[in-house]
Short mmCIF file of C-alpha atoms and ligand atoms in Angstrom, two decimals:
data_model
loop_
_atom_site.label_atom_id
_atom_site.label_comp_id
_atom_site.label_asym_id
_atom_site.label_seq_id
_atom_site.Cartn_x
_atom_site.Cartn_y
_atom_site.Cartn_z
CA MET A 195 -9.82 -21.62 -6.53
CA ILE A 196 -7.23 -19.14 -7.80
CA ASP A 197 -7.67 -16.17 -5.49
CA LEU A 198 -6.79 -12.87 -7.18
CA ARG A 199 -8.88 -10.63 -4.90
CA SER A 200 -5.91 -9.31 -2.97
CA ASP A 201 -2.31 -10.02 -2.01
CA THR A 202 -3.52 -10.13 1.61
CA VAL A 203 -4.97 -13.62 1.14
CA THR A 204 -1.63 -15.47 1.34
CA ARG A 205 -1.19 -18.13 4.02
CA PRO A 206 2.08 -18.34 5.98
CA THR A 207 4.45 -20.94 4.51
CA SER A 208 5.69 -23.79 6.69
CA ALA A 209 9.15 -22.17 6.88
CA MET A 210 7.52 -18.92 8.02
CA LEU A 211 5.47 -20.78 10.63
CA ALA A 212 8.66 -22.45 11.87
CA ALA A 213 10.30 -19.02 12.24
CA MET A 214 7.25 -17.80 14.17
CA ALA A 215 7.31 -20.83 16.48
CA ALA A 216 11.00 -20.28 17.21
CA ALA A 217 10.63 -16.52 17.96
CA ASP A 218 12.15 -15.10 21.11
CA THR A 219 9.40 -13.04 22.80
CA GLY A 220 8.74 -10.62 25.64
CA ASP A 221 6.13 -7.99 26.56
CA ASP A 222 6.13 -5.38 23.80
CA VAL A 223 4.12 -2.85 25.83
CA TYR A 224 7.17 -2.80 28.11
CA GLY A 225 9.38 -2.63 24.99
CA GLU A 226 10.79 -6.03 25.92
CA ASP A 227 10.00 -8.18 22.90
CA PRO A 228 13.39 -8.73 21.22
CA THR A 229 11.87 -9.90 17.94
CA VAL A 230 9.55 -6.88 17.67
CA ASN A 231 12.47 -4.59 18.49
CA ALA A 232 14.60 -6.31 15.83
CA LEU A 233 11.85 -5.93 13.22
CA GLU A 234 11.32 -2.24 14.01
CA GLU A 235 15.06 -1.58 13.76
CA ARG A 236 15.40 -3.62 10.58
CA VAL A 237 12.61 -1.81 8.73
CA ALA A 238 13.75 1.63 9.92
CA ASP A 239 17.23 0.73 8.71
CA LEU A 240 16.06 -0.52 5.31
CA LEU A 241 14.13 2.71 4.78
CA GLY A 242 16.85 4.98 6.13
CA HIS A 243 14.70 6.36 8.97
CA GLN A 244 15.49 6.76 12.68
CA ALA A 245 12.87 4.56 14.29
CA GLY A 246 10.09 2.09 13.57
CA LEU A 247 6.80 1.00 15.13
CA PHE A 248 5.20 -2.40 14.48
CA THR A 249 1.41 -2.16 14.03
CA VAL A 250 -1.35 -4.69 13.49
CA THR A 251 -2.48 -3.14 10.17
CA GLY A 252 -1.38 -0.69 7.51
CA SER A 253 -4.45 1.39 8.28
CA LEU A 254 -3.23 1.86 11.86
CA ALA A 255 0.28 2.72 10.63
CA ASN A 256 -1.22 5.36 8.33
CA VAL A 257 -3.47 6.79 11.06
CA LEU A 258 -0.46 7.08 13.37
CA GLY A 259 1.82 8.47 10.64
CA VAL A 260 -0.62 11.08 9.35
CA GLY A 261 -1.69 11.85 12.92
CA ALA A 262 1.91 12.68 13.77
CA TRP A 263 1.78 15.63 11.38
CA VAL A 264 -1.83 16.82 11.15
CA ARG A 265 -3.57 18.46 14.10
CA PRO A 266 -7.37 18.29 14.49
CA GLY A 267 -9.02 20.59 11.95
CA GLN A 268 -6.01 20.71 9.65
CA GLU A 269 -5.94 18.96 6.30
CA LEU A 270 -4.23 16.13 4.50
CA LEU A 271 -3.90 16.20 0.72
CA CYS A 272 -3.94 12.92 -1.20
CA GLU A 273 -4.98 11.42 -4.52
CA ALA A 274 -8.74 10.76 -4.82
CA ARG A 275 -8.46 6.95 -4.72
CA ALA A 276 -5.82 6.87 -1.96
CA HIS A 277 -6.23 4.11 0.64
CA VAL A 278 -6.11 6.76 3.41
CA ALA A 279 -9.14 8.51 1.92
CA ARG A 280 -11.10 5.54 0.65
CA ALA A 281 -10.33 2.38 2.55
CA GLU A 282 -9.60 3.31 6.16
CA LEU A 283 -13.23 3.84 7.08
CA GLY A 284 -12.75 7.52 7.82
CA ALA A 285 -10.34 6.78 10.67
CA HIS A 286 -8.26 9.89 10.08
CA ALA A 287 -11.36 12.04 10.60
CA ALA A 288 -13.06 9.82 13.19
CA VAL A 289 -10.14 9.52 15.60
CA ARG A 290 -7.64 12.27 14.71
CA GLY A 291 -9.85 15.12 13.39
CA VAL A 292 -8.09 15.20 10.02
CA THR A 293 -9.87 16.70 7.02
CA THR A 294 -8.92 15.57 3.55
CA ARG A 295 -8.76 17.19 0.11
CA THR A 296 -7.90 15.22 -2.96
CA TRP A 297 -6.41 15.64 -6.40
CA TRP A 298 -7.23 13.24 -9.25
CA ASP A 299 -4.79 11.51 -11.52
CA VAL A 300 -5.85 8.70 -13.83
CA ARG A 301 -2.75 6.67 -12.86
CA GLY A 302 -2.84 7.79 -9.21
CA ARG A 303 0.38 9.75 -9.60
CA VAL A 304 1.58 12.91 -7.93
CA ASP A 305 0.12 15.94 -9.76
CA LEU A 306 2.49 18.67 -8.72
CA GLU A 307 0.55 21.42 -10.44
CA ALA A 308 -2.66 20.47 -8.63
CA ILE A 309 -0.83 20.11 -5.30
CA ARG A 310 0.83 23.51 -5.69
CA TRP A 311 -2.58 25.01 -6.33
CA MET A 312 -4.22 23.25 -3.37
CA MET A 313 -1.61 23.45 -0.65
CA ALA A 314 -2.10 26.20 1.91
CA PRO A 315 0.43 25.73 4.70
CA ASP A 316 -0.76 28.71 6.69
CA ALA A 317 -4.24 29.56 5.52
CA GLY A 318 -5.08 31.94 8.35
CA PRO A 319 -8.49 32.25 10.01
CA TYR A 320 -10.72 31.60 6.96
CA LEU A 321 -9.44 28.47 5.21
CA VAL A 322 -8.19 25.08 6.30
CA SER A 323 -4.41 24.85 6.64
CA THR A 324 -2.57 22.02 4.91
CA ALA A 325 -0.36 20.08 7.31
CA ALA A 326 0.62 17.01 5.30
CA ILE A 327 0.47 15.27 1.92
CA THR A 328 0.26 11.50 1.46
CA VAL A 329 1.56 9.66 -1.59
CA GLU A 330 0.73 5.99 -2.18
CA ASN A 331 3.56 3.93 -3.70
CA THR A 332 2.57 1.70 -5.39
CA HIS A 333 -0.96 3.04 -5.86
CA ASN A 334 -3.47 0.29 -5.16
CA PHE A 335 -6.78 1.44 -6.65
CA ALA A 336 -5.07 3.15 -9.59
CA GLY A 337 -3.65 -0.23 -10.65
CA GLY A 338 -0.35 -0.76 -8.85
CA THR A 339 1.22 2.37 -10.29
CA VAL A 340 4.79 3.19 -9.28
CA GLN A 341 5.41 6.83 -8.40
CA PRO A 342 8.29 8.11 -10.52
CA TRP A 343 11.25 8.93 -8.27
CA GLU A 344 11.69 12.34 -9.92
CA ASP A 345 8.07 13.28 -9.06
CA LEU A 346 8.71 12.51 -5.40
CA GLN A 347 11.89 14.56 -5.47
CA ALA A 348 9.99 17.48 -7.05
CA LEU A 349 7.25 17.16 -4.42
CA ARG A 350 9.85 17.33 -1.63
CA THR A 351 11.33 20.46 -3.21
CA ALA A 352 7.85 22.00 -3.47
CA VAL A 353 7.07 21.56 0.23
CA ASP A 354 10.52 22.33 1.61
CA GLY A 355 10.37 25.42 3.79
CA THR A 356 6.54 25.39 3.98
CA GLY A 357 6.25 23.20 7.10
CA ILE A 358 4.06 20.72 5.19
CA ARG A 359 5.04 17.11 6.00
CA LEU A 360 5.11 14.18 3.60
CA HIS A 361 3.82 10.72 4.52
CA MET A 362 4.24 7.79 2.15
CA ASP A 363 1.72 4.96 2.19
CA GLY A 364 4.26 2.37 1.14
CA ALA A 365 2.03 -0.68 1.66
CA ARG A 366 3.64 -2.07 -1.53
CA ILE A 367 6.92 -0.16 -1.52
CA TRP A 368 8.88 -3.37 -2.18
CA ASN A 369 6.82 -3.88 -5.34
CA ALA A 370 7.95 -0.42 -6.48
CA GLN A 371 11.56 -1.41 -5.78
CA ALA A 372 11.11 -4.70 -7.67
CA ALA A 373 9.62 -2.88 -10.67
CA THR A 374 12.17 -0.07 -10.99
CA GLY A 375 15.31 -1.13 -9.14
CA VAL A 376 15.08 2.09 -7.09
CA ASP A 377 15.94 1.14 -3.50
CA VAL A 378 13.14 1.54 -0.94
CA ALA A 379 15.42 3.93 0.99
CA ASP A 380 15.70 6.16 -2.09
CA TYR A 381 11.90 6.46 -2.19
CA ALA A 382 11.68 6.93 1.58
CA THR A 383 14.30 9.67 1.70
CA PHE A 384 11.79 12.32 0.55
CA PHE A 385 9.24 11.50 3.27
CA ASP A 386 8.91 12.46 6.94
CA SER A 387 7.19 9.14 7.65
CA VAL A 388 6.53 5.94 5.74
CA SER A 389 4.18 3.02 6.40
CA VAL A 390 4.91 -0.40 4.90
CA CYS A 391 2.91 -3.65 4.88
CA LEU A 392 4.38 -7.05 5.64
CA SER A 393 1.03 -8.75 4.96
CA LYS A 394 0.70 -7.89 1.24
CA GLY A 395 3.11 -9.31 -1.31
CA LEU A 396 5.63 -10.19 1.39
CA GLY A 397 3.21 -12.83 2.65
CA ALA A 398 3.27 -12.34 6.44
CA PRO A 399 -0.09 -13.09 8.10
CA VAL A 400 -0.22 -9.80 10.02
CA GLY A 401 1.61 -6.54 10.36
CA SER A 402 2.85 -3.20 9.15
CA VAL A 403 5.63 -0.90 10.25
CA LEU A 404 5.61 2.91 10.51
CA VAL A 405 9.01 4.61 10.29
CA GLY A 406 10.04 8.20 10.92
CA PRO A 407 11.95 10.44 13.34
CA ALA A 408 12.45 8.99 16.86
CA ASP A 409 10.27 11.62 18.58
CA ALA A 410 7.37 11.16 16.17
CA ILE A 411 7.57 7.38 16.51
CA ALA A 412 7.61 7.69 20.32
CA GLU A 413 4.40 9.74 20.11
CA ALA A 414 2.91 7.22 17.66
CA ARG A 415 3.68 4.48 20.20
CA VAL A 416 1.55 6.32 22.77
CA TRP A 417 -1.30 6.70 20.26
CA ARG A 418 -1.06 3.03 19.26
CA LYS A 419 -1.69 2.01 22.89
CA ARG A 420 -4.40 4.68 23.26
CA LEU A 421 -6.26 3.19 20.31
CA GLY A 422 -6.02 -0.32 21.76
CA GLY A 423 -3.17 -1.44 19.53
CA GLY A 424 -0.62 -2.27 22.23
CA TRP A 425 0.29 -5.94 22.22
CA ARG A 426 2.34 -8.25 24.34
CA GLN A 427 4.33 -11.23 22.92
CA ALA A 428 3.93 -9.91 19.38
CA GLY A 429 7.35 -11.35 18.52
CA VAL A 430 5.59 -14.38 17.02
CA LEU A 431 4.13 -11.99 14.42
CA ALA A 432 7.29 -9.90 14.04
CA ALA A 433 9.18 -13.14 13.30
CA ALA A 434 6.91 -13.68 10.29
CA GLY A 435 7.73 -10.16 9.11
CA LEU A 436 11.46 -10.70 9.52
CA TYR A 437 11.19 -14.00 7.67
CA ALA A 438 9.27 -12.29 4.85
CA LEU A 439 11.90 -9.56 4.54
CA GLY A 440 14.60 -12.21 4.33
CA HIS A 441 12.88 -14.57 1.89
CA HIS A 442 10.01 -12.95 -0.01
CA VAL A 443 11.37 -9.66 -1.37
CA GLU A 444 13.33 -11.05 -4.33
CA ARG A 445 10.40 -13.10 -5.56
CA LEU A 446 8.04 -10.11 -5.97
CA ALA A 447 9.32 -9.78 -9.54
CA GLU A 448 7.61 -13.13 -10.26
CA ASP A 449 4.26 -11.64 -9.21
CA HIS A 450 4.83 -8.82 -11.70
CA VAL A 451 5.55 -11.26 -14.52
CA ASN A 452 2.43 -13.24 -13.58
CA ALA A 453 0.25 -10.10 -13.56
CA ARG A 454 1.54 -9.23 -16.99
CA THR A 455 0.81 -12.76 -18.24
CA ILE A 456 -2.81 -12.45 -17.11
CA ALA A 457 -3.15 -8.99 -18.72
CA ASP A 458 -1.64 -10.23 -22.00
CA LEU A 459 -4.04 -13.17 -22.20
CA ILE A 460 -7.05 -10.98 -21.47
CA ALA A 461 -5.97 -8.25 -23.89
CA ALA A 462 -5.61 -10.87 -26.62
CA ALA A 463 -9.29 -11.75 -26.10
CA ASP A 464 -10.55 -8.18 -25.70
CA ALA A 465 -8.06 -5.31 -26.01
CA SER A 466 -10.65 -2.78 -24.82
CA VAL A 467 -10.60 -4.26 -21.31
CA VAL A 468 -6.95 -3.86 -20.35
CA ASP A 469 -3.73 -2.30 -21.62
CA PRO A 470 -0.93 -4.70 -20.61
CA ASP A 471 1.58 -1.83 -20.75
CA ALA A 472 -0.30 -0.20 -17.87
CA VAL A 473 0.53 -3.19 -15.65
CA GLU A 474 3.60 -1.99 -13.75
CA THR A 475 3.56 -4.32 -10.74
CA ASN A 476 1.26 -7.06 -9.32
CA ILE A 477 -2.11 -5.35 -9.88
CA VAL A 478 -4.26 -5.56 -13.02
CA LEU A 479 -7.37 -3.41 -13.47
CA LEU A 480 -9.96 -4.53 -15.99
CA ASP A 481 -12.43 -2.02 -17.39
CA VAL A 482 -15.47 -4.21 -18.04
CA GLY A 483 -18.16 -1.52 -17.84
CA ASP A 484 -21.63 -2.66 -16.76
CA ARG A 485 -20.51 -6.30 -16.97
CA ALA A 486 -18.52 -6.06 -13.72
CA GLU A 487 -20.74 -7.90 -11.20
CA ARG A 488 -21.65 -10.57 -13.70
CA PHE A 489 -18.01 -11.00 -14.75
CA VAL A 490 -16.94 -11.51 -11.13
CA ALA A 491 -19.72 -14.09 -10.60
CA GLU A 492 -18.81 -15.98 -13.77
CA ALA A 493 -15.13 -15.94 -12.87
CA ARG A 494 -15.94 -17.31 -9.43
CA ALA A 495 -18.01 -20.10 -10.95
CA ALA A 496 -15.04 -20.92 -13.19
CA GLY A 497 -12.60 -21.03 -10.25
CA VAL A 498 -11.09 -17.52 -10.21
CA LEU A 499 -11.80 -15.03 -7.43
CA THR A 500 -11.69 -11.33 -8.38
CA GLY A 501 -13.28 -8.19 -6.99
CA VAL A 502 -14.95 -4.96 -8.11
CA VAL A 503 -13.06 -1.88 -6.84
CA GLY A 504 -14.86 0.89 -8.71
CA PRO A 505 -17.59 1.47 -11.29
CA GLY A 506 -16.95 -1.17 -13.94
CA VAL A 507 -13.47 -1.81 -12.59
CA VAL A 508 -12.40 -5.34 -11.66
CA ARG A 509 -9.10 -5.78 -9.81
CA LEU A 510 -6.77 -8.77 -10.01
CA ILE A 511 -3.74 -9.08 -7.75
CA THR A 512 -0.99 -11.69 -7.99
CA HIS A 513 0.89 -12.89 -4.92
CA LEU A 514 2.91 -15.61 -3.21
CA ASP A 515 0.13 -18.22 -3.50
CA VAL A 516 -0.38 -17.72 -7.26
CA SER A 517 2.09 -19.69 -9.37
CA ALA A 518 3.02 -18.96 -12.99
CA ALA A 519 0.79 -21.88 -14.00
CA ASP A 520 -2.10 -20.47 -11.92
CA ALA A 521 -1.65 -17.08 -13.60
CA ARG A 522 -1.78 -18.60 -17.06
CA LYS A 523 -4.84 -20.66 -16.16
CA ALA A 524 -6.61 -17.66 -14.58
CA GLY A 525 -5.80 -15.49 -17.62
CA GLU A 526 -7.22 -18.12 -19.96
CA ILE A 527 -10.38 -18.52 -17.88
CA LEU A 528 -10.99 -14.77 -17.68
CA ALA A 529 -10.23 -14.32 -21.38
CA THR A 530 -12.77 -17.02 -22.25
CA ILE A 531 -15.44 -15.32 -20.15
CA LEU A 532 -14.81 -11.96 -21.85
CA HIS A 533 -14.64 -13.49 -25.30
CA ALA A 534 -17.98 -15.24 -24.87
CA ARG A 535 -19.78 -12.02 -23.96
CA PRO A 536 -21.07 -9.27 -26.20
CA LYS A 537 -18.88 -6.17 -26.05
C1 LIG B 870 -3.57 -2.83 2.19
C2 LIG B 870 -3.23 -1.41 2.19
C3 LIG B 870 -3.06 -0.71 3.38
C4 LIG B 870 -3.28 -1.32 4.75
O1 LIG B 870 -4.36 -2.16 4.83
P1 LIG B 870 -4.69 -2.94 6.20
O2 LIG B 870 -5.73 -3.90 5.74
O3 LIG B 870 -5.18 -1.93 7.15
O4 LIG B 870 -3.43 -3.58 6.65
C5 LIG B 870 -2.68 0.60 3.31
N1 LIG B 870 -2.48 1.20 2.13
C6 LIG B 870 -2.62 0.56 0.96
C7 LIG B 870 -2.35 1.28 -0.31
C8 LIG B 870 -3.01 -0.77 0.95
O5 LIG B 870 -3.16 -1.39 -0.22
#
């Protein structure tokens, strides 16, 4: 099976497992796990922020990051298909009392005009006050879109002096860096907090890191424990993250080439399904209309796992466990399925 459902499906490599087995550990609730501490410092450093907090998932990192800025009853603005709004099971509302309003952009990008219209930093006694804005980079459900650096700079300028905070969901921030050459720190500089995933393209089995100012991260550490996310000898997991940062960042560009290969092969069979130029990173969205469920079933029968992420939208994601040869084979299989079917 060639598994293109997500870049979370990767298995730790033997070298990564060796690094995990060799990890120096301690009790992280006491702050005594040297490998966790090293990972938190390393990621904070890479992103140019004061402090870091290792979390079990990206969802938890987002809940803690957004929760640092938005008080119960205040609102978070984000794009309509943002992971924080769509894929965290309502956690921001369920546990932190955050309300959400969304703008829509076909590519999932920052729409400064819409945000300017929506944001109400001090809405008084009648309307909900905006406390924070989240930007997803790259944008998952919009197809791995990279947020243009200039848009983020303009967003920072727009909120400066309003008290509104910016949180970046950087689950795939290293994919953005691989696609554009813009350093992750240059994206992170506009944000008050940033979450990153080690378990996506970087290939670690578990883990995310939230970075931000030291006081906000200290408060997030309290909330992590409150929500049951304190852990003890988590250094075995942090070691996988450190290994991934050392060995799996450079290779992300290969995933982007492979995604493009798949899109090219499919577009050659049916150009109405995908525009290869829209493939910026490791995610390919196919617009197959009412064929979606059937397409996914046929692909599975032919040895390729894919998933439906919206009405008529099938998502393919390349990753560490998909070789160039796998990508070519998957593209050919999917192209054949589309070619055989009536448009
Ligand atoms: C995967 C992902 C996350 C975190 O997901 P978890 O499964 O909670 O680790 C957050 N944001 C985006 C955009 C993602 O794709």
